[in-house]
Amino acid sequence: DQQVKQNSPSLSVQEGRISILNCDYTNSMFDYFLWYKKYPAEGPTFLISISSIKDKNEDGRFTVFLNKSAKHLSLHIVPSQPGDSAVYFCAASEEVDAGGTSYGKLTFGQGTILTVHP
Amino acid sequence: DGGITQSPKYLFRKEGQNVTLSCEQNLNHDAMYWYRQDPGQGLRLIYYSQIVNDFQKGDIAEGYSVSREKKESFPLTVTSAQKNPTAFYLCASSAGGNQPQHFGDGTRLSIL
């Protein structure tokens, strides 16, 4: 049962244009969402996150949008650069309770390969 | 430089053999995690540890074991009971709660 889904395995955009990566989730207990970027043979690198109390978070060229009613989030990269070419994973975690049973555990999507052409 | 070091980068295992993957962090993080990545799939949680001398099973713990005797170290043993061990293994750490997890560069395990 895939609780976090990235339905587009790949995305190709032109340099300077906007890249939009999408992610859907099914678990209504998720309340914190993150995007990671990964190059081949390396570990993922944290990009940006958003709490469920917000609907938008921006950091430079990266903006994450959260639509809780649709259980959907997206990552916008503007403008896209060739160095942005990588695999992008969205991830989600449940509320951390007093017992700590969801202590930062992340559930990842399958990833989307972004290719930015010069 | 603060970070997470995984070793070795490549590891080969013979049938029936246990192997141990190393993960060391100098970020002073309390929480550490082990994930497995298979081709075309996301990362799946094997084990995690919130604090020294404590750890919990993740979603795919069967065939794996861990220890957390020191804050800096969280080694993962892939036992012979793990029937499909070929994968890319990633270790991560975080300050806890909703702090982002920071990842090492992974160990690729293959069966001879």
PDB file of C-alpha atoms in Angstrom:
ATOM      1  CA  ASP A   1       0.000   0.000   0.000  1.00  0.00           C
ATOM      2  CA  GLN A   2       1.782   3.073  -1.318  1.00  0.00           C
ATOM      3  CA  GLN A   3       0.921   5.905   1.062  1.00  0.00           C
ATOM      4  CA  VAL A   4       2.987   8.468  -0.849  1.00  0.00           C
ATOM      5  CA  LYS A   5       2.837   8.425  -4.630  1.00  0.00           C
ATOM      6  CA  GLN A   6       4.712  10.270  -7.312  1.00  0.00           C
ATOM      7  CA  ASN A   7       2.816   9.284 -10.417  1.00  0.00           C
ATOM      8  CA  SER A   8       5.202  10.821 -12.937  1.00  0.00           C
ATOM      9  CA  PRO A   9       8.371   8.721 -13.234  1.00  0.00           C
ATOM     10  CA  SER A  10      10.080  11.430 -15.264  1.00  0.00           C
ATOM     11  CA  LEU A  11       9.811  15.076 -16.302  1.00  0.00           C
ATOM     12  CA  SER A  12      11.716  16.956 -18.959  1.00  0.00           C
ATOM     13  CA  VAL A  13      11.839  20.777 -19.108  1.00  0.00           C
ATOM     14  CA  GLN A  14      13.804  23.461 -20.861  1.00  0.00           C
ATOM     15  CA  GLU A  15      16.330  25.564 -18.985  1.00  0.00           C
ATOM     16  CA  GLY A  16      14.736  28.747 -17.634  1.00  0.00           C
ATOM     17  CA  ARG A  17      11.225  27.275 -17.561  1.00  0.00           C
ATOM     18  CA  ILE A  18       9.269  26.106 -14.555  1.00  0.00           C
ATOM     19  CA  SER A  19       9.503  22.527 -13.295  1.00  0.00           C
ATOM     20  CA  ILE A  20       6.488  21.210 -11.398  1.00  0.00           C
ATOM     21  CA  LEU A  21       6.836  17.938  -9.536  1.00  0.00           C
ATOM     22  CA  ASN A  22       3.753  16.393  -7.993  1.00  0.00           C
ATOM     23  CA  CYS A  23       3.087  14.118  -5.050  1.00  0.00           C
ATOM     24  CA  ASP A  24      -0.092  12.592  -3.638  1.00  0.00           C
ATOM     25  CA  TYR A  25      -0.620  10.943  -0.286  1.00  0.00           C
ATOM     26  CA  THR A  26      -3.360   8.850   1.289  1.00  0.00           C
ATOM     27  CA  ASN A  27      -2.564   8.903   5.018  1.00  0.00           C
ATOM     28  CA  SER A  28      -4.493  11.723   6.683  1.00  0.00           C
ATOM     29  CA  MET A  29      -2.174  11.481   9.693  1.00  0.00           C
ATOM     30  CA  PHE A  30       0.729  12.907   7.701  1.00  0.00           C
ATOM     31  CA  ASP A  31       1.392  16.427   8.872  1.00  0.00           C
ATOM     32  CA  TYR A  32       4.889  17.246   7.677  1.00  0.00           C
ATOM     33  CA  PHE A  33       6.188  16.978   4.145  1.00  0.00           C
ATOM     34  CA  LEU A  34       9.649  17.206   2.651  1.00  0.00           C
ATOM     35  CA  TRP A  35      11.302  17.200  -0.743  1.00  0.00           C
ATOM     36  CA  TYR A  36      14.697  15.615  -1.319  1.00  0.00           C
ATOM     37  CA  LYS A  37      16.961  15.727  -4.354  1.00  0.00           C
ATOM     38  CA  LYS A  38      19.193  12.800  -5.249  1.00  0.00           C
ATOM     39  CA  TYR A  39      22.051  12.380  -7.688  1.00  0.00           C
ATOM     40  CA  PRO A  40      23.142   8.880  -8.794  1.00  0.00           C
ATOM     41  CA  ALA A  41      25.281   6.979  -6.270  1.00  0.00           C
ATOM     42  CA  GLU A  42      24.761   9.671  -3.645  1.00  0.00           C
ATOM     43  CA  GLY A  43      22.447  10.076  -0.700  1.00  0.00           C
ATOM     44  CA  PRO A  44      19.378  12.336  -0.913  1.00  0.00           C
ATOM     45  CA  THR A  45      19.833  15.987  -0.035  1.00  0.00           C
ATOM     46  CA  PHE A  46      17.118  17.871   1.819  1.00  0.00           C
ATOM     47  CA  LEU A  47      15.579  20.671  -0.275  1.00  0.00           C
ATOM     48  CA  ILE A  48      12.527  22.133   1.393  1.00  0.00           C
ATOM     49  CA  SER A  49       9.730  21.180   3.774  1.00  0.00           C
ATOM     50  CA  ILE A  50       6.246  22.268   4.738  1.00  0.00           C
ATOM     51  CA  SER A  51       4.080  21.766   7.779  1.00  0.00           C
ATOM     52  CA  SER A  52       0.406  20.943   7.407  1.00  0.00           C
ATOM     53  CA  ILE A  53      -0.530  24.261   9.003  1.00  0.00           C
ATOM     54  CA  LYS A  54       0.796  26.048   5.918  1.00  0.00           C
ATOM     55  CA  ASP A  55      -0.131  25.868   2.268  1.00  0.00           C
ATOM     56  CA  LYS A  56       3.055  27.332   0.818  1.00  0.00           C
ATOM     57  CA  ASN A  57       6.731  27.538   1.666  1.00  0.00           C
ATOM     58  CA  GLU A  58       9.343  29.251  -0.468  1.00  0.00           C
ATOM     59  CA  ASP A  59      13.133  29.062  -0.481  1.00  0.00           C
ATOM     60  CA  GLY A  60      14.855  30.801  -3.355  1.00  0.00           C
ATOM     61  CA  ARG A  61      13.959  29.065  -6.610  1.00  0.00           C
ATOM     62  CA  PHE A  62      12.051  26.314  -4.789  1.00  0.00           C
ATOM     63  CA  THR A  63       8.441  26.569  -3.633  1.00  0.00           C
ATOM     64  CA  VAL A  64       6.365  23.792  -2.123  1.00  0.00           C
ATOM     65  CA  PHE A  65       2.565  23.957  -2.201  1.00  0.00           C
ATOM     66  CA  LEU A  66       0.314  21.837  -0.010  1.00  0.00           C
ATOM     67  CA  ASN A  67      -3.367  21.156  -0.664  1.00  0.00           C
ATOM     68  CA  LYS A  68      -4.543  19.207   2.354  1.00  0.00           C
ATOM     69  CA  SER A  69      -8.096  18.675   1.150  1.00  0.00           C
ATOM     70  CA  ALA A  70      -6.766  17.061  -2.025  1.00  0.00           C
ATOM     71  CA  LYS A  71      -3.898  15.345  -0.180  1.00  0.00           C
ATOM     72  CA  HIS A  72      -1.554  16.752  -2.784  1.00  0.00           C
ATOM     73  CA  LEU A  73       1.707  18.632  -2.730  1.00  0.00           C
ATOM     74  CA  SER A  74       3.884  19.999  -5.461  1.00  0.00           C
ATOM     75  CA  LEU A  75       7.394  21.372  -5.835  1.00  0.00           C
ATOM     76  CA  HIS A  76       7.952  24.285  -8.205  1.00  0.00           C
ATOM     77  CA  ILE A  77      11.432  25.134  -9.444  1.00  0.00           C
ATOM     78  CA  VAL A  78      11.728  28.497 -11.150  1.00  0.00           C
ATOM     79  CA  PRO A  79      13.790  29.038 -13.204  1.00  0.00           C
ATOM     80  CA  SER A  80      14.979  25.494 -13.862  1.00  0.00           C
ATOM     81  CA  GLN A  81      18.707  24.967 -14.389  1.00  0.00           C
ATOM     82  CA  PRO A  82      20.617  22.018 -15.883  1.00  0.00           C
ATOM     83  CA  GLY A  83      22.147  21.392 -12.437  1.00  0.00           C
ATOM     84  CA  ASP A  84      18.649  20.669 -11.146  1.00  0.00           C
ATOM     85  CA  SER A  85      18.629  17.434 -13.146  1.00  0.00           C
ATOM     86  CA  ALA A  86      18.271  14.696 -10.527  1.00  0.00           C
ATOM     87  CA  VAL A  87      15.733  12.390  -8.918  1.00  0.00           C
ATOM     88  CA  TYR A  88      13.290  14.191  -6.647  1.00  0.00           C
ATOM     89  CA  PHE A  89      11.591  12.385  -3.778  1.00  0.00           C
ATOM     90  CA  CYS A  90       8.728  13.634  -1.713  1.00  0.00           C
ATOM     91  CA  ALA A  91       8.406  12.297   1.810  1.00  0.00           C
ATOM     92  CA  ALA A  92       5.902  12.586   4.620  1.00  0.00           C
ATOM     93  CA  SER A  93       5.838  12.016   8.346  1.00  0.00           C
ATOM     94  CA  GLU A  94       3.080  11.632  10.883  1.00  0.00           C
ATOM     95  CA  GLU A  95       2.522  13.832  13.886  1.00  0.00           C
ATOM     96  CA  VAL A  96       5.069  13.120  16.583  1.00  0.00           C
ATOM     97  CA  ASP A  97       3.099  11.998  19.622  1.00  0.00           C
ATOM     98  CA  ALA A  98       4.086  12.068  23.258  1.00  0.00           C
ATOM     99  CA  GLY A  99       5.127   8.452  23.029  1.00  0.00           C
ATOM    100  CA  GLY A 100       7.432   9.274  20.161  1.00  0.00           C
ATOM    101  CA  THR A 101       6.126   6.409  18.085  1.00  0.00           C
ATOM    102  CA  SER A 102       6.232   8.412  14.891  1.00  0.00           C
ATOM    103  CA  TYR A 103       9.516  10.017  15.734  1.00  0.00           C
ATOM    104  CA  GLY A 104      10.508  11.499  12.410  1.00  0.00           C
ATOM    105  CA  LYS A 105       9.776   8.326  10.450  1.00  0.00           C
ATOM    106  CA  LEU A 106       9.541   9.236   6.792  1.00  0.00           C
ATOM    107  CA  THR A 107       7.487   7.575   4.086  1.00  0.00           C
ATOM    108  CA  PHE A 108       8.919   8.229   0.636  1.00  0.00           C
ATOM    109  CA  GLY A 109       7.394   8.358  -2.823  1.00  0.00           C
ATOM    110  CA  GLN A 110       8.969   6.467  -5.719  1.00  0.00           C
ATOM    111  CA  GLY A 111      10.767   9.506  -7.074  1.00  0.00           C
ATOM    112  CA  THR A 112      10.568  11.583 -10.277  1.00  0.00           C
ATOM    113  CA  ILE A 113      13.547  11.937 -12.599  1.00  0.00           C
ATOM    114  CA  LEU A 114      13.863  15.578 -13.634  1.00  0.00           C
ATOM    115  CA  THR A 115      15.895  16.431 -16.705  1.00  0.00           C
ATOM    116  CA  VAL A 116      16.538  20.091 -17.489  1.00  0.00           C
ATOM    117  CA  HIS A 117      17.783  20.654 -21.048  1.00  0.00           C
ATOM    118  CA  PRO A 118      20.100  23.591 -21.845  1.00  0.00           C
TER     119      PRO A 118
ATOM    120  CA  ASP B   1      33.166  18.872   8.236  1.00  0.00           C
ATOM    121  CA  GLY B   2      30.030  17.535   9.904  1.00  0.00           C
ATOM    122  CA  GLY B   3      28.280  14.730   8.133  1.00  0.00           C
ATOM    123  CA  ILE B   4      27.385  11.090   7.792  1.00  0.00           C
ATOM    124  CA  THR B   5      29.910   8.529   6.616  1.00  0.00           C
ATOM    125  CA  GLN B   6      28.878   5.187   5.238  1.00  0.00           C
ATOM    126  CA  SER B   7      31.370   2.464   4.456  1.00  0.00           C
ATOM    127  CA  PRO B   8      32.163   0.639   2.356  1.00  0.00           C
ATOM    128  CA  LYS B   9      30.728   2.235  -0.785  1.00  0.00           C
ATOM    129  CA  TYR B  10      30.445  -1.170  -2.477  1.00  0.00           C
ATOM    130  CA  LEU B  11      30.056  -4.515  -0.733  1.00  0.00           C
ATOM    131  CA  PHE B  12      29.740  -8.049  -2.019  1.00  0.00           C
ATOM    132  CA  ARG B  13      28.194 -10.863  -0.068  1.00  0.00           C
ATOM    133  CA  LYS B  14      28.396 -14.584  -0.594  1.00  0.00           C
ATOM    134  CA  GLU B  15      25.347 -16.743  -0.127  1.00  0.00           C
ATOM    135  CA  GLY B  16      24.741 -17.552   3.546  1.00  0.00           C
ATOM    136  CA  GLN B  17      27.045 -14.835   4.792  1.00  0.00           C
ATOM    137  CA  ASN B  18      26.250 -11.992   7.181  1.00  0.00           C
ATOM    138  CA  VAL B  19      27.666  -8.568   6.338  1.00  0.00           C
ATOM    139  CA  THR B  20      27.746  -5.360   8.346  1.00  0.00           C
ATOM    140  CA  LEU B  21      27.359  -1.885   6.888  1.00  0.00           C
ATOM    141  CA  SER B  22      28.904   0.975   8.803  1.00  0.00           C
ATOM    142  CA  CYS B  23      27.265   4.348   9.498  1.00  0.00           C
ATOM    143  CA  GLU B  24      28.964   7.076  11.532  1.00  0.00           C
ATOM    144  CA  GLN B  25      27.757  10.633  12.116  1.00  0.00           C
ATOM    145  CA  ASN B  26      29.424  13.614  13.781  1.00  0.00           C
ATOM    146  CA  LEU B  27      26.370  15.865  13.727  1.00  0.00           C
ATOM    147  CA  ASN B  28      25.503  15.119  17.364  1.00  0.00           C
ATOM    148  CA  HIS B  29      22.107  13.851  16.197  1.00  0.00           C
ATOM    149  CA  ASP B  30      20.020  11.688  18.499  1.00  0.00           C
ATOM    150  CA  ALA B  31      18.031   9.877  15.809  1.00  0.00           C
ATOM    151  CA  MET B  32      19.463   7.567  13.161  1.00  0.00           C
ATOM    152  CA  TYR B  33      17.791   5.583  10.384  1.00  0.00           C
ATOM    153  CA  TRP B  34      18.502   2.864   7.841  1.00  0.00           C
ATOM    154  CA  TYR B  35      16.722   2.770   4.481  1.00  0.00           C
ATOM    155  CA  ARG B  36      16.853   0.487   1.498  1.00  0.00           C
ATOM    156  CA  GLN B  37      16.369   1.665  -2.082  1.00  0.00           C
ATOM    157  CA  ASP B  38      15.553  -0.678  -4.944  1.00  0.00           C
ATOM    158  CA  PRO B  39      15.504   0.386  -8.608  1.00  0.00           C
ATOM    159  CA  GLY B  40      12.468   2.498  -9.470  1.00  0.00           C
ATOM    160  CA  GLN B  41      11.312   2.593  -5.884  1.00  0.00           C
ATOM    161  CA  GLY B  42      11.424   5.033  -3.044  1.00  0.00           C
ATOM    162  CA  LEU B  43      13.330   4.556   0.171  1.00  0.00           C
ATOM    163  CA  ARG B  44      11.925   2.007   2.601  1.00  0.00           C
ATOM    164  CA  LEU B  45      12.665   2.166   6.326  1.00  0.00           C
ATOM    165  CA  ILE B  46      14.504  -0.833   7.803  1.00  0.00           C
ATOM    166  CA  TYR B  47      15.306   0.248  11.369  1.00  0.00           C
ATOM    167  CA  TYR B  48      15.505   3.473  13.301  1.00  0.00           C
ATOM    168  CA  SER B  49      16.903   4.595  16.617  1.00  0.00           C
ATOM    169  CA  GLN B  50      15.780   7.589  18.626  1.00  0.00           C
ATOM    170  CA  ILE B  51      18.494   7.357  21.250  1.00  0.00           C
ATOM    171  CA  VAL B  52      21.507   5.295  22.291  1.00  0.00           C
ATOM    172  CA  ASN B  53      20.728   1.701  23.287  1.00  0.00           C
ATOM    173  CA  ASP B  54      17.251   1.898  21.769  1.00  0.00           C
ATOM    174  CA  PHE B  55      15.991   1.029  18.296  1.00  0.00           C
ATOM    175  CA  GLN B  56      12.738   0.050  16.573  1.00  0.00           C
ATOM    176  CA  LYS B  57      11.814  -1.966  13.513  1.00  0.00           C
ATOM    177  CA  GLY B  58      10.785  -0.110  10.420  1.00  0.00           C
ATOM    178  CA  ASP B  59       8.637  -1.383   7.588  1.00  0.00           C
ATOM    179  CA  ILE B  60      11.024  -4.048   6.248  1.00  0.00           C
ATOM    180  CA  ALA B  61      13.133  -5.204   9.233  1.00  0.00           C
ATOM    181  CA  GLU B  62      13.066  -8.945   8.501  1.00  0.00           C
ATOM    182  CA  GLY B  63      16.534 -10.301   7.771  1.00  0.00           C
ATOM    183  CA  TYR B  64      18.301  -7.261   9.258  1.00  0.00           C
ATOM    184  CA  SER B  65      19.693  -6.365  12.675  1.00  0.00           C
ATOM    185  CA  VAL B  66      21.138  -3.188  14.188  1.00  0.00           C
ATOM    186  CA  SER B  67      22.833  -1.912  17.317  1.00  0.00           C
ATOM    187  CA  ARG B  68      23.174   1.565  18.821  1.00  0.00           C
ATOM    188  CA  GLU B  69      25.897   1.379  21.436  1.00  0.00           C
ATOM    189  CA  LYS B  70      27.220   4.864  20.684  1.00  0.00           C
ATOM    190  CA  LYS B  71      25.431   8.037  19.659  1.00  0.00           C
ATOM    191  CA  GLU B  72      27.683   8.388  16.617  1.00  0.00           C
ATOM    192  CA  SER B  73      27.318   4.877  15.253  1.00  0.00           C
ATOM    193  CA  PHE B  74      24.412   2.796  13.917  1.00  0.00           C
ATOM    194  CA  PRO B  75      25.714  -0.311  12.086  1.00  0.00           C
ATOM    195  CA  LEU B  76      23.350  -2.474  10.046  1.00  0.00           C
ATOM    196  CA  THR B  77      23.879  -6.225   9.669  1.00  0.00           C
ATOM    197  CA  VAL B  78      22.353  -7.912   6.660  1.00  0.00           C
ATOM    198  CA  THR B  79      21.888 -11.506   7.744  1.00  0.00           C
ATOM    199  CA  SER B  80      21.664 -14.661   5.677  1.00  0.00           C
ATOM    200  CA  ALA B  81      17.931 -14.638   6.433  1.00  0.00           C
ATOM    201  CA  GLN B  82      17.525 -11.662   4.079  1.00  0.00           C
ATOM    202  CA  LYS B  83      16.758 -13.476   0.831  1.00  0.00           C
ATOM    203  CA  ASN B  84      16.977 -10.488  -1.475  1.00  0.00           C
ATOM    204  CA  PRO B  85      19.751  -8.283  -0.073  1.00  0.00           C
ATOM    205  CA  THR B  86      20.922  -6.694  -3.324  1.00  0.00           C
ATOM    206  CA  ALA B  87      20.056  -3.002  -2.965  1.00  0.00           C
ATOM    207  CA  PHE B  88      21.358   0.478  -2.222  1.00  0.00           C
ATOM    208  CA  TYR B  89      21.444   1.085   1.539  1.00  0.00           C
ATOM    209  CA  LEU B  90      21.192   4.579   2.968  1.00  0.00           C
ATOM    210  CA  CYS B  91      21.817   5.739   6.497  1.00  0.00           C
ATOM    211  CA  ALA B  92      20.396   8.998   7.833  1.00  0.00           C
ATOM    212  CA  SER B  93      20.374  11.018  11.026  1.00  0.00           C
ATOM    213  CA  SER B  94      18.350  13.874  12.405  1.00  0.00           C
ATOM    214  CA  ALA B  95      18.098  16.034  15.480  1.00  0.00           C
ATOM    215  CA  GLY B  96      14.731  14.400  16.076  1.00  0.00           C
ATOM    216  CA  GLY B  97      11.075  15.314  15.721  1.00  0.00           C
ATOM    217  CA  ASN B  98      10.403  16.945  12.382  1.00  0.00           C
ATOM    218  CA  GLN B  99      13.970  18.026  11.784  1.00  0.00           C
ATOM    219  CA  PRO B 100      15.083  17.009   8.274  1.00  0.00           C
ATOM    220  CA  GLN B 101      17.031  13.809   7.958  1.00  0.00           C
ATOM    221  CA  HIS B 102      20.542  14.063   6.556  1.00  0.00           C
ATOM    222  CA  PHE B 103      21.797  11.157   4.489  1.00  0.00           C
ATOM    223  CA  GLY B 104      25.109   9.464   3.851  1.00  0.00           C
ATOM    224  CA  ASP B 105      26.190   8.536   0.329  1.00  0.00           C
ATOM    225  CA  GLY B 106      25.057   4.954   0.634  1.00  0.00           C
ATOM    226  CA  THR B 107      26.447   1.432   0.330  1.00  0.00           C
ATOM    227  CA  ARG B 108      25.629  -0.715  -2.675  1.00  0.00           C
ATOM    228  CA  LEU B 109      25.371  -4.367  -1.668  1.00  0.00           C
ATOM    229  CA  SER B 110      25.540  -7.135  -4.248  1.00  0.00           C
ATOM    230  CA  ILE B 111      25.427 -10.929  -4.046  1.00  0.00           C
ATOM    231  CA  LEU B 112      28.287 -12.962  -5.506  1.00  0.00           C
TER     232      LEU B 112
END
